Amino acid sequence: MARRPSKAPRQAPPATLVIFGGTGDLARRLLVPALAHLCSDGLIGEDLHIIGIGSREGDDEELRAGLDEFAPKNACWQRLRGRITYLRGDFTKPDLFAELKARLGEAGNIVFYLATPAQFFGPIVESLAKAGLMEESRDAFRRVAVEKPFGHDLASATALNKQILSVVDEQQVYRIDHFLGKETVQNILVARFANPWLEAVWNNRYIDHVQITAAEAIDVGTRGAFYDATGALRDMVPNHLFQLMALVGMEPPNALTADAIRTEKAKVLTAVRTPTPAEAKADGVRGQYQGYRKTAEVSPKSNVETYVALKLWVDTWRWAGVPFYLRTGKALKARDTEVVVTFKPVPLSLFRDTAVAKLPPNRLILQLQPNEGIDLDFMVKQPGPKMEAVPVALDFRYADRFTIGGRTGYETLIYDMLLGDQTLFQRADQIEAGWAAVQPFLDAWAKGKGKVETYKRGSTGPKGAAELLARDGRAWHGVQK
Ligand code: BG6
């Protein structure tokens, strides 16, 4: 967030980054390119070393060659790749941790990055602690980065927090939500708290409702096994969409510190109203795209949702009476991640021939991806003899003003981890509050409440999602209308 407003970025301290799952997709596609970008931006130095751990037969050069594919082809990467070594081992065996300890020798600062399937998170942290690798000293930090999914429901997330926090301190844990690495997501805080006119109307007196959309055009692809055990709600809502909702809904923090910001965000999530089973059925819509069941490693009878829309209430003074509509899905018409804030109508129309009901509302649209920017829809007078109000848009596009792109979002996250800034990482209470808020929907669906509608690939999703808003006299905004 705007944590280092006036200081020039400094180089991260020397460290060793140990990647569990070093040969995997996440490491290849996202972590390594991000490290190479950090290197070319001068934010990591020659004293950053990387150990990739995997279960496959191989040596240092094979690991490096595998990582070349998505890395930028520049001199910085050539130097960085020379500092990457491979360690083969089984995450569940003590031998690996003894070998790792020997390999690390006198290494000072270490970040252990768990880019593995979720079932290994708890056991790896326990084994690291048992091997004495999580013990910090005044000159050496020991941190662990935990990827998502963090738990499968409230009970499992709470158990995982307990398991991890029984051997390491919360200050050592960096729970990743890669949405928080995105510039435009971080910009929500600046938009809100650096623009006083906006903050003045950011409440239930002026705001009618909020929509948060993360639509994807891609389908499940090769991730059938993971996805069929997860579904759209678990994959996107308690993490990514709730991060957006928390940033939109939070109160101003009393300082720009990690804990002050995370406390305010957690408060939004704990204020989400718990629906009754009947409300969960009515306010949660699930869809599955046609053909999903034919995906490799997906059950041919799968009822798993590839689309979800929810109506939620944030029961705080600021948001009482303002619904938050959230939706996300795969194989939709277009990629579109946006937050749309719709303001209340004018109390009385002063314009002849223009009924209040006909005036479109003011809207603020935070377009997170693609085509990053901010739009403000407002009314002007149509030139001519008639007094008629028409909607126009003020549109700001990041690309017109700044050089953006080419970054994965992981640059910020890795850099912050090395600096020890936890602002962009989820604290245990945020994770649990997120799961607690979606648990009533998971419970209702597990009891067979509500149906999973089929929707066409390339469409805007199931009809039920449109009906969810139509019921309240509203409609979805954007390309996914
Ligand atoms: C991941 C989900 O966390 O986020 C994926 O597991 C999803 O299913 C992805 O596609 C979306 O992220 P982005 O950055 O592409 O919007």
Coordinates of C-alpha atoms and ligand atoms in Angstrom, one line a residue:
M1 CA 0.0 0.0 0.0
A2 CA 1.4 3.6 0.3
R3 CA 3.9 2.4 2.8
R4 CA 7.0 3.9 1.4
P5 CA 5.7 7.1 -0.1
S6 CA 8.7 9.3 -0.1
K7 CA 11.7 6.9 0.3
A8 CA 13.4 5.5 -2.7
P9 CA 13.1 1.7 -2.7
R10 CA 16.1 0.1 -1.1
Q11 CA 17.7 -3.2 -1.9
A12 CA 16.4 -6.2 0.0
P13 CA 18.8 -7.6 2.6
P14 CA 20.9 -10.7 1.7
A15 CA 18.9 -13.9 2.0
T16 CA 18.4 -17.4 0.9
L17 CA 15.0 -18.2 -0.7
V18 CA 14.1 -21.9 -0.3
I19 CA 11.3 -22.9 -2.7
F20 CA 9.5 -26.1 -1.8
G21 CA 8.0 -27.0 -5.1
G22 CA 10.9 -25.4 -7.0
T23 CA 10.2 -27.4 -10.2
G24 CA 6.5 -26.6 -10.2
D25 CA 4.3 -24.3 -12.2
L26 CA 4.1 -21.5 -9.7
A27 CA 7.8 -21.3 -9.4
R28 CA 8.4 -21.4 -13.1
R29 CA 5.6 -19.1 -14.2
L30 CA 5.4 -16.6 -11.4
L31 CA 8.1 -16.7 -8.8
V32 CA 11.2 -16.9 -11.0
P33 CA 10.1 -14.2 -13.5
A34 CA 9.3 -12.0 -10.5
L35 CA 12.7 -12.6 -9.0
A36 CA 14.3 -11.7 -12.3
H37 CA 12.3 -8.5 -12.5
L38 CA 13.4 -7.6 -8.9
C39 CA 17.0 -8.2 -10.0
S40 CA 16.7 -5.9 -13.0
D41 CA 15.0 -3.3 -10.9
G42 CA 18.0 -3.4 -8.5
L43 CA 15.8 -4.5 -5.6
I44 CA 17.6 -7.8 -4.9
G45 CA 21.4 -8.1 -5.1
E46 CA 24.0 -10.7 -5.8
D47 CA 23.6 -11.9 -2.3
L48 CA 20.2 -13.5 -2.9
H49 CA 20.5 -17.3 -3.3
I50 CA 17.8 -19.7 -4.2
I51 CA 17.4 -23.4 -3.4
G52 CA 14.6 -25.2 -5.3
I53 CA 13.3 -28.3 -3.7
G54 CA 11.5 -30.9 -5.7
S55 CA 10.8 -34.6 -5.8
R56 CA 12.1 -35.3 -9.3
E57 CA 15.5 -36.7 -10.2
G58 CA 17.7 -33.8 -11.4
D59 CA 20.6 -31.5 -10.8
D60 CA 21.2 -27.8 -10.6
E61 CA 21.5 -27.3 -14.3
E62 CA 18.3 -29.2 -15.1
L63 CA 16.4 -27.1 -12.6
R64 CA 17.8 -23.9 -14.1
A65 CA 16.9 -25.0 -17.6
G66 CA 13.3 -25.7 -16.5
L67 CA 13.1 -22.3 -15.0
D68 CA 14.4 -20.6 -18.2
E69 CA 11.1 -20.9 -20.0
F70 CA 9.2 -18.0 -18.4
A71 CA 12.2 -16.0 -17.2
P72 CA 13.0 -12.7 -19.0
K73 CA 16.0 -13.3 -21.3
N74 CA 18.4 -10.7 -19.8
A75 CA 21.8 -10.5 -18.2
C76 CA 20.2 -10.2 -14.7
W77 CA 18.5 -13.6 -15.1
Q78 CA 21.7 -15.1 -16.4
R79 CA 23.5 -14.1 -13.2
L80 CA 20.6 -15.0 -11.0
R81 CA 20.2 -18.5 -12.5
G82 CA 23.8 -19.2 -11.5
R83 CA 22.8 -18.8 -7.9
I84 CA 20.0 -21.3 -8.0
T85 CA 20.6 -24.9 -6.8
Y86 CA 18.5 -28.0 -6.6
L87 CA 17.7 -30.2 -3.7
R88 CA 15.8 -33.4 -4.3
G89 CA 13.7 -34.8 -1.5
D90 CA 10.4 -35.9 -0.1
F91 CA 8.6 -33.1 1.8
T92 CA 7.2 -35.7 4.2
K93 CA 10.6 -37.2 5.2
P94 CA 12.9 -35.9 8.0
D95 CA 16.0 -36.7 5.8
L96 CA 15.1 -33.8 3.5
F97 CA 15.1 -31.4 6.4
A98 CA 18.5 -32.7 7.7
E99 CA 19.9 -32.4 4.3
L100 CA 18.5 -28.9 3.9
K101 CA 19.9 -27.8 7.2
A102 CA 23.4 -29.1 6.1
R103 CA 23.0 -27.3 2.8
L104 CA 22.0 -24.0 4.4
G105 CA 25.0 -24.2 6.8
E106 CA 25.7 -20.8 8.2
A107 CA 23.0 -19.0 6.0
G108 CA 21.6 -16.0 7.8
N109 CA 18.3 -14.7 6.6
I110 CA 16.0 -17.4 5.1
V111 CA 12.6 -17.3 3.5
F112 CA 11.0 -20.7 3.0
Y113 CA 8.4 -20.5 0.3
L114 CA 5.7 -23.2 0.2
A115 CA 4.7 -23.5 -3.4
T116 CA 3.4 -27.0 -2.9
P117 CA 0.0 -28.7 -2.7
A118 CA -1.9 -27.5 0.4
Q119 CA -1.7 -30.8 2.3
F120 CA 2.1 -30.2 2.8
F121 CA 1.9 -26.7 4.3
G122 CA 1.4 -27.8 8.0
P123 CA 3.8 -30.7 7.9
I124 CA 6.6 -28.7 6.2
V125 CA 6.4 -25.9 8.7
E126 CA 6.5 -28.4 11.6
S127 CA 9.5 -30.2 10.1
L128 CA 11.3 -26.9 9.5
A129 CA 10.8 -26.0 13.2
K130 CA 11.8 -29.4 14.4
A131 CA 15.0 -29.1 12.4
G132 CA 15.7 -25.8 14.2
L133 CA 15.4 -23.9 10.9
M134 CA 12.8 -21.5 12.1
E135 CA 14.8 -20.1 15.0
E136 CA 15.6 -16.5 14.4
S137 CA 18.5 -14.5 15.9
R138 CA 19.2 -10.8 16.0
D139 CA 20.9 -10.8 12.7
A140 CA 19.0 -13.6 10.9
F141 CA 15.3 -13.8 10.1
R142 CA 13.4 -17.0 9.3
R143 CA 10.1 -16.5 7.4
V144 CA 7.7 -18.8 5.8
A145 CA 5.5 -17.9 2.8
V146 CA 2.3 -20.0 2.6
E147 CA 0.5 -20.1 -0.8
K148 CA -3.2 -20.6 -1.2
P149 CA -5.5 -22.4 -0.6
F150 CA -5.1 -21.8 3.1
G151 CA -7.6 -24.4 4.3
H152 CA -10.7 -25.9 2.7
D153 CA -13.3 -24.5 5.1
L154 CA -13.4 -22.7 8.5
A155 CA -12.4 -25.8 10.5
S156 CA -9.4 -26.8 8.3
A157 CA -8.2 -23.2 8.1
T158 CA -8.4 -22.8 11.9
A159 CA -6.6 -26.1 12.3
L160 CA -3.8 -25.1 9.9
N161 CA -3.3 -21.8 11.6
K162 CA -3.1 -23.6 14.9
Q163 CA -0.6 -26.1 13.6
I164 CA 1.6 -23.4 12.1
L165 CA 1.4 -21.0 15.0
S166 CA 2.2 -23.8 17.5
V167 CA 5.8 -23.8 16.1
V168 CA 6.4 -20.4 14.6
D169 CA 5.3 -16.8 15.4
E170 CA 2.7 -14.9 13.4
Q171 CA 5.4 -12.4 12.6
Q172 CA 7.2 -15.1 10.7
V173 CA 4.2 -16.2 8.6
Y174 CA 3.4 -14.6 5.1
R175 CA 0.1 -16.0 3.9
I176 CA -0.1 -15.2 0.2
D177 CA -3.0 -13.7 -1.7
H178 CA -1.5 -12.7 -5.0
F179 CA -4.3 -10.2 -5.6
L180 CA -2.7 -8.0 -3.0
G181 CA 0.5 -7.8 -5.2
K182 CA -1.5 -6.2 -8.0
E183 CA -0.9 -2.4 -8.3
T184 CA -4.6 -1.7 -9.0
V185 CA -5.7 -3.6 -5.9
Q186 CA -3.2 -1.7 -3.7
N187 CA -4.5 1.5 -5.4
I188 CA -7.9 1.0 -3.7
L189 CA -6.4 2.3 -0.5
V190 CA -4.9 5.3 -2.2
A191 CA -8.1 6.1 -4.1
R192 CA -10.0 5.9 -0.8
F193 CA -7.7 7.6 1.6
A194 CA -5.9 10.2 -0.5
N195 CA -9.0 11.6 -2.1
P196 CA -11.1 13.4 0.6
W197 CA -14.1 14.1 -1.6
L198 CA -14.5 10.4 -2.2
E199 CA -14.2 9.4 1.4
A200 CA -16.9 11.9 2.3
V201 CA -19.5 10.0 0.3
W202 CA -18.1 6.5 1.0
N203 CA -21.0 5.3 3.2
N204 CA -24.6 4.2 3.3
R205 CA -25.9 7.7 3.0
Y206 CA -24.7 8.0 -0.5
I207 CA -23.9 4.5 -1.7
D208 CA -26.7 2.3 -3.0
H209 CA -24.7 -1.0 -3.5
V210 CA -21.3 -2.4 -4.3
Q211 CA -20.5 -5.0 -7.0
I212 CA -17.2 -6.9 -7.1
T213 CA -16.6 -9.0 -10.2
A214 CA -13.7 -11.3 -11.1
A215 CA -14.7 -12.9 -14.4
E216 CA -12.3 -15.1 -16.3
A217 CA -12.6 -16.1 -20.0
I218 CA -10.3 -19.1 -19.4
D219 CA -11.7 -22.4 -18.3
V220 CA -10.3 -24.8 -15.8
G221 CA -7.7 -26.1 -18.3
T222 CA -5.3 -28.6 -16.9
R223 CA -6.3 -28.0 -13.2
G224 CA -9.2 -30.4 -13.2
A225 CA -8.2 -32.4 -10.1
F226 CA -7.5 -29.3 -8.0
Y227 CA -10.6 -27.4 -9.2
D228 CA -13.0 -30.3 -8.8
A229 CA -12.0 -30.6 -5.2
T230 CA -12.3 -26.8 -4.7
G231 CA -14.9 -25.0 -6.8
A232 CA -15.2 -21.3 -7.6
L233 CA -16.3 -20.2 -4.1
R234 CA -13.3 -21.7 -2.3
D235 CA -10.9 -20.8 -5.1
M236 CA -11.8 -17.1 -5.3
V237 CA -14.1 -15.7 -2.6
P238 CA -12.7 -16.0 0.9
N239 CA -9.4 -14.9 -0.5
H240 CA -9.3 -12.7 -3.6
L241 CA -12.8 -11.2 -3.6
F242 CA -12.8 -10.7 0.2
Q243 CA -9.5 -8.8 0.0
L244 CA -11.2 -6.4 -2.5
M245 CA -14.3 -6.2 -0.3
A246 CA -12.2 -5.5 2.8
L247 CA -10.3 -2.7 1.0
V248 CA -13.5 -1.1 -0.1
G249 CA -15.2 -1.6 3.2
M250 CA -12.5 -0.9 5.8
E251 CA -12.3 2.1 8.1
P252 CA -9.3 4.4 7.8
P253 CA -6.4 2.7 9.7
N254 CA -4.8 4.8 12.4
A255 CA -1.4 4.3 10.8
L256 CA 0.0 2.8 7.6
T257 CA 1.4 -0.2 9.5
A258 CA 0.8 -3.8 8.6
D259 CA -1.2 -4.5 11.8
A260 CA -3.3 -1.4 11.7
I261 CA -4.3 -2.1 8.1
R262 CA -4.9 -5.8 8.7
T263 CA -7.0 -5.1 11.8
E264 CA -9.3 -2.8 9.8
K265 CA -9.6 -5.3 7.0
A266 CA -10.4 -8.2 9.4
K267 CA -13.1 -6.1 11.0
V268 CA -15.0 -5.9 7.7
L269 CA -14.8 -9.6 7.3
T270 CA -16.0 -10.3 10.8
A271 CA -18.9 -7.9 10.2
V272 CA -20.3 -10.0 7.3
R273 CA -23.8 -11.1 8.3
T274 CA -24.3 -14.8 8.8
P275 CA -27.2 -15.9 6.6
T276 CA -29.7 -18.5 7.7
P277 CA -29.7 -21.7 5.6
A278 CA -32.7 -20.3 3.7
E279 CA -31.0 -16.9 3.1
A280 CA -27.8 -18.7 2.0
K281 CA -29.9 -20.7 -0.5
A282 CA -31.5 -17.5 -1.9
D283 CA -28.5 -15.3 -1.8
G284 CA -25.9 -17.7 -3.3
V285 CA -26.0 -18.6 -7.0
R286 CA -23.9 -21.4 -8.4
G287 CA -23.2 -22.2 -12.1
Q288 CA -21.2 -24.7 -14.1
Y289 CA -20.1 -24.1 -17.6
Q290 CA -21.2 -26.6 -20.3
G291 CA -18.6 -29.2 -20.9
Y292 CA -16.8 -28.8 -17.5
R293 CA -17.6 -32.4 -16.7
K294 CA -15.5 -33.5 -19.7
T295 CA -12.4 -31.9 -18.3
A296 CA -9.5 -34.3 -17.5
E297 CA -9.6 -35.4 -13.9
V298 CA -13.0 -33.9 -13.3
S299 CA -15.8 -36.3 -12.2
P300 CA -18.3 -36.9 -15.0
K301 CA -21.1 -36.3 -12.5
S302 CA -19.4 -33.3 -10.8
N303 CA -21.7 -30.7 -9.2
V304 CA -18.8 -28.4 -8.5
E305 CA -19.5 -24.8 -9.3
T306 CA -17.3 -22.9 -11.8
Y307 CA -19.3 -19.7 -11.2
V308 CA -20.6 -18.2 -8.0
A309 CA -22.5 -15.0 -7.1
L310 CA -23.3 -14.0 -3.6
K311 CA -25.2 -11.2 -1.9
L312 CA -23.7 -10.2 1.4
W313 CA -24.3 -7.6 4.0
V314 CA -21.5 -5.9 6.0
D315 CA -23.1 -5.1 9.3
T316 CA -21.2 -1.9 10.3
W317 CA -22.3 1.6 10.9
R318 CA -20.9 2.7 7.6
W319 CA -22.4 -0.1 5.5
A320 CA -25.7 -0.9 7.1
G321 CA -28.3 -1.4 4.4
V322 CA -25.8 -1.5 1.5
P323 CA -25.6 -4.9 -0.2
F324 CA -22.3 -6.2 -1.6
Y325 CA -22.8 -8.4 -4.6
L326 CA -19.8 -10.6 -5.5
R327 CA -19.4 -12.8 -8.5
T328 CA -16.6 -14.9 -10.1
G329 CA -16.5 -17.6 -12.7
K330 CA -14.6 -19.3 -15.5
A331 CA -15.2 -19.7 -19.2
L332 CA -17.2 -16.4 -19.3
K333 CA -17.6 -13.8 -22.0
A334 CA -14.5 -11.7 -21.1
R335 CA -11.8 -11.3 -18.5
D336 CA -12.9 -8.5 -16.2
T337 CA -12.0 -7.7 -12.6
E338 CA -13.7 -4.7 -11.2
V339 CA -15.3 -3.0 -8.3
V340 CA -18.3 -0.9 -9.1
V341 CA -19.7 1.5 -6.5
T342 CA -23.2 2.7 -7.4
F343 CA -24.4 5.8 -5.7
K344 CA -27.9 6.6 -4.6
P345 CA -30.3 8.4 -7.0
V346 CA -31.0 12.1 -6.6
P347 CA -33.7 12.7 -4.0
L348 CA -35.8 14.8 -6.4
S349 CA -35.6 15.4 -10.1
L350 CA -35.5 19.0 -10.9
F351 CA -35.4 18.4 -14.6
R352 CA -38.5 18.5 -16.7
D353 CA -39.2 15.4 -18.8
T354 CA -36.6 13.5 -16.9
A355 CA -38.1 11.3 -14.2
V356 CA -35.8 10.5 -11.3
A357 CA -36.2 6.9 -12.0
K358 CA -34.8 7.5 -15.5
L359 CA -31.6 9.2 -14.4
P360 CA -28.8 6.6 -14.3
P361 CA -27.0 6.6 -11.0
N362 CA -23.5 8.0 -10.5
R363 CA -20.9 5.2 -10.5
L364 CA -17.3 4.8 -9.6
I365 CA -15.7 1.9 -11.3
L366 CA -12.3 0.6 -10.2
Q367 CA -11.1 -1.5 -13.2
L368 CA -8.5 -3.8 -11.8
Q369 CA -7.8 -5.8 -14.9
P370 CA -7.5 -5.7 -17.9
N371 CA -7.4 -2.1 -19.1
E372 CA -6.6 -0.9 -15.6
G373 CA -8.1 2.4 -14.6
I374 CA -10.8 4.3 -12.8
D375 CA -14.1 5.5 -14.4
L376 CA -16.6 7.9 -13.0
D377 CA -20.1 8.0 -14.5
F378 CA -21.9 11.2 -14.0
M379 CA -24.6 13.4 -15.5
V380 CA -24.3 16.5 -17.7
K381 CA -26.7 18.6 -19.6
Q382 CA -27.4 17.5 -23.2
P383 CA -26.5 20.6 -25.3
G384 CA -29.6 22.0 -27.0
P385 CA -32.8 23.9 -26.2
K386 CA -34.2 21.1 -24.0
M387 CA -33.1 20.7 -20.3
E388 CA -32.1 17.1 -20.4
A389 CA -29.5 15.3 -18.3
V390 CA -27.4 12.6 -20.0
P391 CA -24.7 10.3 -18.6
V392 CA -21.0 10.7 -19.5
A393 CA -17.9 9.1 -18.1
L394 CA -14.6 10.5 -16.9
D395 CA -12.1 7.7 -17.6
F396 CA -8.6 7.4 -16.3
R397 CA -6.4 4.6 -17.8
Y398 CA -3.2 3.7 -16.0
A399 CA -1.5 2.9 -19.3
D400 CA -2.1 6.5 -20.6
R401 CA -0.2 7.9 -17.7
F402 CA 2.3 5.3 -16.4
T403 CA 4.4 2.5 -17.7
I404 CA 2.8 -0.6 -16.4
G405 CA 2.6 -4.3 -17.2
G406 CA 5.1 -7.1 -17.5
R407 CA 4.9 -7.7 -13.8
T408 CA 3.3 -10.7 -12.1
G409 CA 2.4 -9.0 -8.8
Y410 CA 4.7 -11.5 -7.1
E411 CA 7.6 -8.9 -7.3
T412 CA 5.9 -6.8 -4.6
L413 CA 5.1 -9.8 -2.4
I414 CA 8.6 -11.3 -2.5
Y415 CA 10.3 -7.9 -2.0
D416 CA 8.0 -7.2 1.0
M417 CA 8.7 -10.6 2.5
L418 CA 12.4 -9.9 2.3
L419 CA 11.9 -6.5 3.9
G420 CA 9.7 -8.0 6.6
D421 CA 6.6 -5.9 5.7
Q422 CA 3.4 -8.0 6.3
T423 CA 0.9 -5.5 5.1
L424 CA 0.1 -7.4 1.9
F425 CA -0.2 -10.7 3.6
Q426 CA -3.1 -12.3 5.4
R427 CA -3.1 -12.5 9.1
A428 CA -4.5 -15.6 10.8
D429 CA -7.7 -13.8 11.9
Q430 CA -8.4 -12.4 8.4
I431 CA -8.2 -15.9 7.0
E432 CA -10.5 -17.3 9.6
A433 CA -13.0 -14.4 9.3
G434 CA -13.1 -15.0 5.5
W435 CA -13.9 -18.7 5.9
A436 CA -16.4 -18.0 8.6
A437 CA -18.2 -15.6 6.2
V438 CA -18.6 -18.2 3.4
Q439 CA -19.1 -21.2 5.6
P440 CA -22.9 -20.8 5.8
F441 CA -23.1 -21.1 2.0
L442 CA -20.8 -24.1 1.9
D443 CA -23.0 -25.7 4.7
A444 CA -26.3 -25.0 2.9
W445 CA -24.9 -26.4 -0.4
A446 CA -23.5 -29.5 1.3
K447 CA -27.1 -30.1 2.5
G448 CA -28.3 -30.0 -1.0
K449 CA -29.8 -26.5 -0.8
G450 CA -29.9 -24.6 -4.1
K451 CA -29.0 -26.0 -7.5
V452 CA -26.0 -25.6 -9.8
E453 CA -27.2 -24.1 -13.1
T454 CA -25.5 -24.8 -16.3
Y455 CA -24.3 -21.8 -18.4
K456 CA -22.9 -21.6 -21.9
R457 CA -19.2 -21.1 -22.4
G458 CA -18.4 -17.5 -23.4
S459 CA -21.7 -16.2 -21.8
T460 CA -22.2 -13.9 -18.9
G461 CA -22.9 -16.8 -16.5
P462 CA -26.0 -18.4 -15.1
K463 CA -29.4 -16.7 -15.2
G464 CA -29.7 -17.0 -11.5
A465 CA -26.9 -14.4 -11.1
A466 CA -28.9 -11.8 -13.1
E467 CA -32.0 -12.7 -11.1
L468 CA -30.2 -12.2 -7.8
L469 CA -29.9 -8.5 -8.6
A470 CA -33.1 -8.2 -10.6
R471 CA -34.9 -9.2 -7.4
D472 CA -33.6 -6.1 -5.8
G473 CA -34.3 -3.9 -8.9
R474 CA -30.7 -3.8 -9.9
A475 CA -28.4 -5.2 -12.7
W476 CA -24.8 -6.2 -13.0
H477 CA -22.5 -3.7 -14.5
G478 CA -19.7 -4.1 -17.1
V479 CA -18.8 -6.4 -19.9
Q480 CA -20.3 -9.2 -17.9
K481 CA -23.8 -7.6 -17.9
Ligands
BG6_1 C1 -6.0 -18.1 -8.5 C2 -7.0 -19.1 -8.8 O1 -5.7 -17.9 -7.1 O2 -6.3 -16.9 -9.1 C3 -7.3 -19.3 -10.2 O3 -6.7 -20.4 -8.2 C4 -7.6 -17.9 -10.9 O4 -8.3 -20.2 -10.5 C5 -6.5 -16.9 -10.5 O5 -7.6 -18.1 -12.3 C6 -6.9 -15.5 -11.0 O6 -5.8 -14.6 -10.8 P1 -5.5 -13.5 -11.9 O7 -4.3 -12.9 -11.3 O8 -5.3 -14.2 -13.2 O9 -6.7 -12.6 -11.9

